[in-house]
PDB file of C-alpha atoms in Angstrom:
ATOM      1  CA  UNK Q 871     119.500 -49.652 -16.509  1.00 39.00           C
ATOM      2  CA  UNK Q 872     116.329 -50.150 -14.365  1.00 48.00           C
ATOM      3  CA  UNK Q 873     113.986 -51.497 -17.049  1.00 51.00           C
ATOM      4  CA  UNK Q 874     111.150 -51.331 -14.697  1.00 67.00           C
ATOM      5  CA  UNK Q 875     110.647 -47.642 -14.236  1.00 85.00           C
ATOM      6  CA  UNK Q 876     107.826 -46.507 -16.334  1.00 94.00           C
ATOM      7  CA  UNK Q 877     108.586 -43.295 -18.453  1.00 95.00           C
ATOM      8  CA  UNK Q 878     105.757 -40.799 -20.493  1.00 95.00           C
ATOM      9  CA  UNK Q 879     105.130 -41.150 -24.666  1.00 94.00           C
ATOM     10  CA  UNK Q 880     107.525 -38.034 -25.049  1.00 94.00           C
ATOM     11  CA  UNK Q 881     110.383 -39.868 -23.244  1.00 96.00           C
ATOM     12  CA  UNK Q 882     110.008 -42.811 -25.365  1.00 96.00           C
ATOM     13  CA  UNK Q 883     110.087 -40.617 -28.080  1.00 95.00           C
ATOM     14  CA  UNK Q 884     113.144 -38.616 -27.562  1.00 96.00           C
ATOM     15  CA  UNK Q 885     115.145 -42.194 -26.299  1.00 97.00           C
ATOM     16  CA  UNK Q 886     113.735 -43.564 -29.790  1.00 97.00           C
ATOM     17  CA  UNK Q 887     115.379 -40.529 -31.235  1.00 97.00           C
ATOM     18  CA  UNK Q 888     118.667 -40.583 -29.763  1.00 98.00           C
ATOM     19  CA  UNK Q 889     118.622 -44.291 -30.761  1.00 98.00           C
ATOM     20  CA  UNK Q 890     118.175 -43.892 -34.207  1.00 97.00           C
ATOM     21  CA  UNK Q 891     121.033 -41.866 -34.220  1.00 97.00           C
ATOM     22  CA  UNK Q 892     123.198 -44.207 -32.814  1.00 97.00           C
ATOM     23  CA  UNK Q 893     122.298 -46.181 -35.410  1.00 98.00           C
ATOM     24  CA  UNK Q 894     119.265 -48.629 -34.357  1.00 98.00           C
ATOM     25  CA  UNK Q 895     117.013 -47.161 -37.007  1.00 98.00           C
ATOM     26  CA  UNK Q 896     113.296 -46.327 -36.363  1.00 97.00           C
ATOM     27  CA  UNK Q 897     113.028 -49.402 -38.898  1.00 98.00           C
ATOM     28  CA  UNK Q 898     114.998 -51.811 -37.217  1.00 98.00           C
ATOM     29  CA  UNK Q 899     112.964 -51.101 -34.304  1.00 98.00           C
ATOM     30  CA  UNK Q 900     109.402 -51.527 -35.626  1.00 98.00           C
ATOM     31  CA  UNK Q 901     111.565 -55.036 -36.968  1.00 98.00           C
ATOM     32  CA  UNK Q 902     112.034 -55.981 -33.394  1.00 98.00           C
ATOM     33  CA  UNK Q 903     108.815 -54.966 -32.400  1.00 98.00           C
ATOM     34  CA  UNK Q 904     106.562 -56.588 -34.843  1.00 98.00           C
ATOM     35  CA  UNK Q 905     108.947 -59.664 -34.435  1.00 98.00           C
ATOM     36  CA  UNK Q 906     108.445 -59.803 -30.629  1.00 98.00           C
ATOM     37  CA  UNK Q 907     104.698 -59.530 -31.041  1.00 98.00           C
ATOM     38  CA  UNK Q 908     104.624 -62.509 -32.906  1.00 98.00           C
ATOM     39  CA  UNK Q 909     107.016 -64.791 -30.460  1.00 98.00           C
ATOM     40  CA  UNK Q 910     104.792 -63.776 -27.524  1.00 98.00           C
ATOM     41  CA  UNK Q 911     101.872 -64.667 -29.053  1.00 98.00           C
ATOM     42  CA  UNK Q 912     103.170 -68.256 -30.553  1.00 98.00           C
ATOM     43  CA  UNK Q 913     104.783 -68.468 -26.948  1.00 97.00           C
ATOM     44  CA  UNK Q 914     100.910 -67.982 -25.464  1.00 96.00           C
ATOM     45  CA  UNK Q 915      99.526 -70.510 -28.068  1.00 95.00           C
ATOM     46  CA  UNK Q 916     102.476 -73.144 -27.237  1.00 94.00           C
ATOM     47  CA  UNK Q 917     102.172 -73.007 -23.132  1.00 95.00           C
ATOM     48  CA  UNK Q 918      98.202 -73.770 -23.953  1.00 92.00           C
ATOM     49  CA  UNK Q 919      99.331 -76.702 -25.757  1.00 95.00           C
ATOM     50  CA  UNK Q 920      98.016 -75.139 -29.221  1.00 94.00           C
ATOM     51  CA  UNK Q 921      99.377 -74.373 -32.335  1.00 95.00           C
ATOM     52  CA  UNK Q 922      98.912 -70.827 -33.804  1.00 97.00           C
ATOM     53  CA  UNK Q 923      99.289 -72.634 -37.418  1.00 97.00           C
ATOM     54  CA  UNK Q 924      95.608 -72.272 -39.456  1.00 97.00           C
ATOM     55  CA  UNK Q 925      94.498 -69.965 -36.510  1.00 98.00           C
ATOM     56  CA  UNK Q 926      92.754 -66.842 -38.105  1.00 98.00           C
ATOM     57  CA  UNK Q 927      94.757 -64.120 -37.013  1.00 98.00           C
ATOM     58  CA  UNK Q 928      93.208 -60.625 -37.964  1.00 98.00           C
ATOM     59  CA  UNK Q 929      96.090 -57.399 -37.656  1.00 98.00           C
ATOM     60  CA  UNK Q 930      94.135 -53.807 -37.392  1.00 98.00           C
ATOM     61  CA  UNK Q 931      96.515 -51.577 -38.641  1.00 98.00           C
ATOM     62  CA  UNK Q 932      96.194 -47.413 -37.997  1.00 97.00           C
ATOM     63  CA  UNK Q 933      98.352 -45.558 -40.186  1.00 96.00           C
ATOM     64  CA  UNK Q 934     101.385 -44.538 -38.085  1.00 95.00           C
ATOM     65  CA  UNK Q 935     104.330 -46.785 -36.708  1.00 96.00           C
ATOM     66  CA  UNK Q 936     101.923 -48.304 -34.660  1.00 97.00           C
ATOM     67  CA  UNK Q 937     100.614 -50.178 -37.430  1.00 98.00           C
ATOM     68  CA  UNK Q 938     103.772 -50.680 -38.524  1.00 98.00           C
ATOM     69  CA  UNK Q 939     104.687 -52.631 -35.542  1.00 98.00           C
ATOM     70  CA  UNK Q 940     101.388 -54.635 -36.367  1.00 98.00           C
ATOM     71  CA  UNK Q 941     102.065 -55.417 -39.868  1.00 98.00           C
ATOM     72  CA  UNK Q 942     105.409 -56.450 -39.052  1.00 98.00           C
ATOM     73  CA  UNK Q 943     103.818 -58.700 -36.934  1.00 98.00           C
ATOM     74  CA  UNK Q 944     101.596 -60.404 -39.512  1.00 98.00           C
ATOM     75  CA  UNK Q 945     104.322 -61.259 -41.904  1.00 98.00           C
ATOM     76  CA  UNK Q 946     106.327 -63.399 -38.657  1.00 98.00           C
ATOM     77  CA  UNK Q 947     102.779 -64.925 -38.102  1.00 98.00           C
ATOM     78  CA  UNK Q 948     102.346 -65.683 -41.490  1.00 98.00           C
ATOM     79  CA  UNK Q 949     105.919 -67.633 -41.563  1.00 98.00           C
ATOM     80  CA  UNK Q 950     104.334 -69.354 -38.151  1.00 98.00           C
ATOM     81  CA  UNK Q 951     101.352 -70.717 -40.478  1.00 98.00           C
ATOM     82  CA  UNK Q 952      98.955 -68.239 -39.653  1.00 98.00           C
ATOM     83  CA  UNK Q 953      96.206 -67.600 -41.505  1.00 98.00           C
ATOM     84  CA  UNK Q 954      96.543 -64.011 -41.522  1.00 98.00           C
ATOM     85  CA  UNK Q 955      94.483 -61.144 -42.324  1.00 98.00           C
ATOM     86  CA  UNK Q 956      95.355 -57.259 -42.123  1.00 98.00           C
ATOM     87  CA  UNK Q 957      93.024 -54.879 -42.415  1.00 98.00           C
ATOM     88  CA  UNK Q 958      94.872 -51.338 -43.192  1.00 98.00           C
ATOM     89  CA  UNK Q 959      92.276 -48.422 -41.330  1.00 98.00           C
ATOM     90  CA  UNK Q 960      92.658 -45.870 -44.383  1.00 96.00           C
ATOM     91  CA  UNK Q 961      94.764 -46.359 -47.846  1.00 95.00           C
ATOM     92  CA  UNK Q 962      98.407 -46.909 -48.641  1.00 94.00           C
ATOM     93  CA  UNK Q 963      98.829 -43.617 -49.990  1.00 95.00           C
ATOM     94  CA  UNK Q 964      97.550 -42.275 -46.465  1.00 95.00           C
ATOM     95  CA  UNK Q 965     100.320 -44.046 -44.161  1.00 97.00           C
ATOM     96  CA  UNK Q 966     101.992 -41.726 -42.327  1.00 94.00           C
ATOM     97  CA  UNK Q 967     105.556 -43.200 -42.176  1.00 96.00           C
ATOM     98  CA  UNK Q 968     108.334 -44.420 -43.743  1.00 97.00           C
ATOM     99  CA  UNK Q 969     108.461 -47.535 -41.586  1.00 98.00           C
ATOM    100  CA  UNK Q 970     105.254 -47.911 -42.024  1.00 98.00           C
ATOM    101  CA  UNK Q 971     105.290 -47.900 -46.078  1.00 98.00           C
ATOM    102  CA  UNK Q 972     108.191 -50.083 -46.239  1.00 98.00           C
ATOM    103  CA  UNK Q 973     106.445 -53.259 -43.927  1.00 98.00           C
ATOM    104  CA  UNK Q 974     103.091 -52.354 -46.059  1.00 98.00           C
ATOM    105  CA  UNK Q 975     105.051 -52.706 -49.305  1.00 98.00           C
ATOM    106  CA  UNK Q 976     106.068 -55.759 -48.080  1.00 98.00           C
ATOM    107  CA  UNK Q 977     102.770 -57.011 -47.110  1.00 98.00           C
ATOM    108  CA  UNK Q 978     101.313 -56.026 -50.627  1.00 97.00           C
ATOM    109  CA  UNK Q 979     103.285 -58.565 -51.993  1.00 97.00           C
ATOM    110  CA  UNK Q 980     102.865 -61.827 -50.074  1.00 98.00           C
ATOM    111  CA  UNK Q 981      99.749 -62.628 -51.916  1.00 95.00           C
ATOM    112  CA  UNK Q 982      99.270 -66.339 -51.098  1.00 97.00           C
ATOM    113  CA  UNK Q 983     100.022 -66.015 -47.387  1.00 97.00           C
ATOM    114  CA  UNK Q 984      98.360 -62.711 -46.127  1.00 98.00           C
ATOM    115  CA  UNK Q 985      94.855 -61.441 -47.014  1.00 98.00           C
ATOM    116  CA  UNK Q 986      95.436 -57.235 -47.320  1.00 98.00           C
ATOM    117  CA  UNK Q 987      92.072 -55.402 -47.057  1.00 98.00           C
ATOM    118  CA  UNK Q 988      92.080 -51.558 -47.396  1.00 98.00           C
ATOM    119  CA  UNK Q 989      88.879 -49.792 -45.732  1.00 97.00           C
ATOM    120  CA  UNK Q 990      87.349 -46.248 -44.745  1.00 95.00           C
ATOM    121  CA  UNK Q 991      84.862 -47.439 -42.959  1.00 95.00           C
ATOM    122  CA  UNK Q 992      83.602 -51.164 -41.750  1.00 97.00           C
ATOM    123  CA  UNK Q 993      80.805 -53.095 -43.388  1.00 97.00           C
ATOM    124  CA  UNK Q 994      79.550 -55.962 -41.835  1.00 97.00           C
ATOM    125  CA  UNK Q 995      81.837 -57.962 -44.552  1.00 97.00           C
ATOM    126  CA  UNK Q 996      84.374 -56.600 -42.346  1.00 98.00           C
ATOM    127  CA  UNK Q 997      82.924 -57.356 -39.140  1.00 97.00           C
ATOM    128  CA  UNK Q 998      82.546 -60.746 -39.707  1.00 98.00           C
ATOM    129  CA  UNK Q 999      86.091 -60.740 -40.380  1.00 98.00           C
ATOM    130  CA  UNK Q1000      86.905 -59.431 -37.043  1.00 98.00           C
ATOM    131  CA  UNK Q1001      84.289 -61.350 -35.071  1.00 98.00           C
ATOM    132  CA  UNK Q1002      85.370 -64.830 -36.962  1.00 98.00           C
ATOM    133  CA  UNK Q1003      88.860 -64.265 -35.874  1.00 98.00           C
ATOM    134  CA  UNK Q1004      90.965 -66.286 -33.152  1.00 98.00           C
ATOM    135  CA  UNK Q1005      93.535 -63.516 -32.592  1.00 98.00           C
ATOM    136  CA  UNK Q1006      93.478 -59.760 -32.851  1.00 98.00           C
ATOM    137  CA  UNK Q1007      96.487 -57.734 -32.390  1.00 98.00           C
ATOM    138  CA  UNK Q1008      95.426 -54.226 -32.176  1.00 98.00           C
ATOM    139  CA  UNK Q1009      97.790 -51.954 -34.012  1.00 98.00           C
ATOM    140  CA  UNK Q1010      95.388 -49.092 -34.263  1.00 97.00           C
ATOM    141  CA  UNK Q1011      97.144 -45.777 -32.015  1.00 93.00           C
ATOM    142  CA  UNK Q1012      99.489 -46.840 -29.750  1.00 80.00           C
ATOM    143  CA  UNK Q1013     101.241 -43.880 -27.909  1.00 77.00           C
ATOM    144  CA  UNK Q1014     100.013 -41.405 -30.820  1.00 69.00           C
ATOM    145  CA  UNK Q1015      96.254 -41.242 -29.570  1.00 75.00           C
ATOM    146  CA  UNK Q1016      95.060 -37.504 -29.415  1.00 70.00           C
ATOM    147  CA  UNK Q1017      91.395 -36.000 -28.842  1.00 73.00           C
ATOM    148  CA  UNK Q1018      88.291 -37.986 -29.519  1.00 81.00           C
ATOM    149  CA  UNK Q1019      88.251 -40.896 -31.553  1.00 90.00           C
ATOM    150  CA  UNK Q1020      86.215 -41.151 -34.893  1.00 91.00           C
ATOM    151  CA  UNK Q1021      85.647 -43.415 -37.837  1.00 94.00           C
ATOM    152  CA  UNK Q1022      86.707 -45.433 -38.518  1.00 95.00           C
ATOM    153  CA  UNK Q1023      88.413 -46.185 -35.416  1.00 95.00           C
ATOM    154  CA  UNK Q1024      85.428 -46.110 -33.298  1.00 96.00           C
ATOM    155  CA  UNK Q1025      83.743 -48.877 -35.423  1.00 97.00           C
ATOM    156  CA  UNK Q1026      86.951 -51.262 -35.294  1.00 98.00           C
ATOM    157  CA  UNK Q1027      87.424 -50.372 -31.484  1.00 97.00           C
ATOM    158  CA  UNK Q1028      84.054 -51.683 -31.111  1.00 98.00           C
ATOM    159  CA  UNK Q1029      84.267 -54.775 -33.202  1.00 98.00           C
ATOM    160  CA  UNK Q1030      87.612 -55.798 -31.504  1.00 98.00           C
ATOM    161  CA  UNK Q1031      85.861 -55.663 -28.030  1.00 98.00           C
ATOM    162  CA  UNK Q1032      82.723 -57.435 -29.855  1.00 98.00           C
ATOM    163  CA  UNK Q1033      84.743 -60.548 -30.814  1.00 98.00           C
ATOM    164  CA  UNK Q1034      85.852 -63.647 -28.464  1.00 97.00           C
ATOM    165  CA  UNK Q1035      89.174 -63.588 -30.104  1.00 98.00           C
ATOM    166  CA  UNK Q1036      92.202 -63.102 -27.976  1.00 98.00           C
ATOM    167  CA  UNK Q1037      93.466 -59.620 -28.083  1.00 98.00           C
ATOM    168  CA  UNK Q1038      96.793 -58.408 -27.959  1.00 98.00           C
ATOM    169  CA  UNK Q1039      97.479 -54.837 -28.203  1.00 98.00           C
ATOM    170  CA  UNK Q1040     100.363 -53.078 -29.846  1.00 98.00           C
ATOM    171  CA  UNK Q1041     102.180 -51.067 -27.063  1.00 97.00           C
ATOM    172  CA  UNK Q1042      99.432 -49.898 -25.443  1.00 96.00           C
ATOM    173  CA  UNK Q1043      95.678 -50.717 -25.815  1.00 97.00           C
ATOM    174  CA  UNK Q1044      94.036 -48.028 -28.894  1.00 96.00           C
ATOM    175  CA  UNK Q1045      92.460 -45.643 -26.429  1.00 95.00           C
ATOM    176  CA  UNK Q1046      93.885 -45.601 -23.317  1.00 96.00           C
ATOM    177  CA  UNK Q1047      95.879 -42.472 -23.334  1.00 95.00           C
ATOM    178  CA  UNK Q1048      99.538 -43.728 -22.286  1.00 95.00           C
ATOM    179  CA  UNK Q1049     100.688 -41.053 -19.802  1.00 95.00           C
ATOM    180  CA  UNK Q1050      97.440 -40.677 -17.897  1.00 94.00           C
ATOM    181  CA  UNK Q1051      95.400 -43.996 -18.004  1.00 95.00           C
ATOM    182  CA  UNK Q1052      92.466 -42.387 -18.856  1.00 93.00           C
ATOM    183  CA  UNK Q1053      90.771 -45.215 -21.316  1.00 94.00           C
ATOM    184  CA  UNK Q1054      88.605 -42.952 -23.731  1.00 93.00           C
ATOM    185  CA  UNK Q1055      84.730 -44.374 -24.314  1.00 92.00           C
ATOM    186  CA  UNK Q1056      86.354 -46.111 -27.214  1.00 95.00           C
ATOM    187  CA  UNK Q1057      89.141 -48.251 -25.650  1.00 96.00           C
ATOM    188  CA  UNK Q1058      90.581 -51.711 -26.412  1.00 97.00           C
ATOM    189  CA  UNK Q1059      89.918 -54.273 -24.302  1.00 98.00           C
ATOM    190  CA  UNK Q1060      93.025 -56.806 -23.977  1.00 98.00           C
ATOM    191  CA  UNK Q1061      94.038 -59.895 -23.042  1.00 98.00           C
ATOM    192  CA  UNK Q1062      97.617 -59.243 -23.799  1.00 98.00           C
ATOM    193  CA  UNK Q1063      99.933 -55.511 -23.980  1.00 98.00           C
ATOM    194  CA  UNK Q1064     103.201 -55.861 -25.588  1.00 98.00           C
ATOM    195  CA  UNK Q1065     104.818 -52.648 -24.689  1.00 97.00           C
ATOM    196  CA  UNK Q1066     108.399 -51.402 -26.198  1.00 97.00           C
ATOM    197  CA  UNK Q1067     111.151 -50.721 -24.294  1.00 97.00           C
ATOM    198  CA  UNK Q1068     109.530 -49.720 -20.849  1.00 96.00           C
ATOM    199  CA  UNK Q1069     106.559 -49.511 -19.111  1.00 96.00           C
ATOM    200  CA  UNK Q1070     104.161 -46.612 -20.185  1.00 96.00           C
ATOM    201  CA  UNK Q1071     103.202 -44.520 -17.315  1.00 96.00           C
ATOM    202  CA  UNK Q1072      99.827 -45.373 -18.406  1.00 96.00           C
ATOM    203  CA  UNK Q1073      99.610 -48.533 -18.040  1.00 96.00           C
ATOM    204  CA  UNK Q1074     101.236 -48.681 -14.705  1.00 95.00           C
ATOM    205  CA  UNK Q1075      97.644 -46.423 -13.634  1.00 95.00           C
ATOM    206  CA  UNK Q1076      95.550 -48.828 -15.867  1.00 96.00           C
ATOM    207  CA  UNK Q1077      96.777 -51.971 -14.014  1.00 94.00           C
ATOM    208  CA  UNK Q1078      95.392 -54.362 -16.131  1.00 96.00           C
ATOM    209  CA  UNK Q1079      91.839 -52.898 -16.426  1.00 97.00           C
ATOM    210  CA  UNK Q1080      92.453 -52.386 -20.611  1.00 97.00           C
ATOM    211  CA  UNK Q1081      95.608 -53.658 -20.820  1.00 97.00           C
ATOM    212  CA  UNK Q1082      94.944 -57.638 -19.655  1.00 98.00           C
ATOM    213  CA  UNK Q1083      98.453 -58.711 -19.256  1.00 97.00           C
ATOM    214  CA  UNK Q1084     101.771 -56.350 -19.962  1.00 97.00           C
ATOM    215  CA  UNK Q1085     105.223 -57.624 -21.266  1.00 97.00           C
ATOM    216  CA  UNK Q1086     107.716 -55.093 -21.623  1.00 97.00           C
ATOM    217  CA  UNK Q1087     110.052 -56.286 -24.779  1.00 98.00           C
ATOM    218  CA  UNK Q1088     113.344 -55.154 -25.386  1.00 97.00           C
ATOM    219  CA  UNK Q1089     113.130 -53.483 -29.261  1.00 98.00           C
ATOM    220  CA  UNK Q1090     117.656 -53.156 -29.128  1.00 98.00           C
ATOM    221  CA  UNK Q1091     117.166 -49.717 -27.914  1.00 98.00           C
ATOM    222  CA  UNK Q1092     121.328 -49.300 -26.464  1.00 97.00           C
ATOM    223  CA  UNK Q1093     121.532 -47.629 -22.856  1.00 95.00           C
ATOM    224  CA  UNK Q1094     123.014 -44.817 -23.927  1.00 97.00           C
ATOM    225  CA  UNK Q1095     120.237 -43.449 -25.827  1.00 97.00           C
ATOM    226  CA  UNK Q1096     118.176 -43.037 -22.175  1.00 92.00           C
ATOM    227  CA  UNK Q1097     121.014 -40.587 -21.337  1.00 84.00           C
TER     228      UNK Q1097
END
């Protein structure tokens, strides 16, 4: 398998598909995912010579498997010694998957190690949050971006960019569309792209400009599913 050639949202989607019918559920992937997240950004923190314990991580969650991948990724920071805060875009009773529910569920009840705020739009309470923060990971849209962008995604899009934190993005920056490259007006800026599987024709044509750095991680997708 050449696990260099970059491949369009629709292809992931159909190998994610065939893979969950093999058996590698859509859950055990956003496990892998949100798991590899977390070791790449610990590995970042340990080749500076830092610790990612009592860092202020802050985990923007949208409200598909995206930000499932994200809050996934906040409970493997948390067991790091994070200090970690997700803010959920929306409500509980407006995330879209199953995956999704299940991590959130999971969230909702580590109470002394991870701060849960839901929002529908961002005060400057929240703000603060994000500008304080050491490390974003952007778990906003992922592949699922379609048509403009509004509220309150625009607002956290533009806080994220705002802060000096480092940012790493959730398999593709929120708002850079991932077959063309086209970065919308509102468009995460990162430092770091943790992308699933393979390369996303789009950020082959973004070459770094929104996407900082790109590591491809393997999520246990089998072979046979790209067939």
């Amino acid at each position: 398998m050449d696990s260099t050639r970059a491949i369009t949202s629709k292809e992931m989607m159909k190998i994610e598909q065939r893979a969950h019918e093999m058996g590698v559920t859509r859950l055990l992937m956003m496990e892998n995912a949100g798991a590899g997240i977390a070791y790449n950004i610990v590995r970042v923190y340990d080749e500076q010579g830092r610790s990612i314990k009592g860092c202020k991580v802050v985990v923007i969650c949208g409200l598909g498997n995206n930000g499932g991948d994200a809050m996934v990724s906040a409970r493997h920071l948390a067991y790091h010694g994070a200090d970690v805060t997700v803010i959920l875009l929306g409500s509980m009773d407006s995330i879209k998957t199953e995956e999704a529910r299940s991590n959130y569920s999971i969230l909702a009840r580590m109470k002394s190690s991870i701060k849960l705020i839901e929002i529908k739009y961002l005060d400057d309470d929240i703000k603060s949050i994000i500008n304080s923060a050491d490390i974003i990971v952007d778990g906003i849209f992922g592949t699922g971006i379609r048509g403009d962008i509004k509220e309150p995604y625009a607002s956290a899009i533009d806080a994220i960019n705002s802060s000096r934190a480092y940012k790493v993005a959730v398999d593709i920056p929120s708002g850079l569309d991932p077959d063309t490259g086209y970065a919308y007006e509102k468009c995460v800026k990162a430092d770091l792209t943790i992308t699933f599987h393979r390369l996303k024709n789009g950020l082959l044509i973004d070459n770094g400009k929104a996407s900082g750095n790109v590591i491809v991680w393997n999520i246990g997708i089998p072979p046979e599913a790209e067939q």
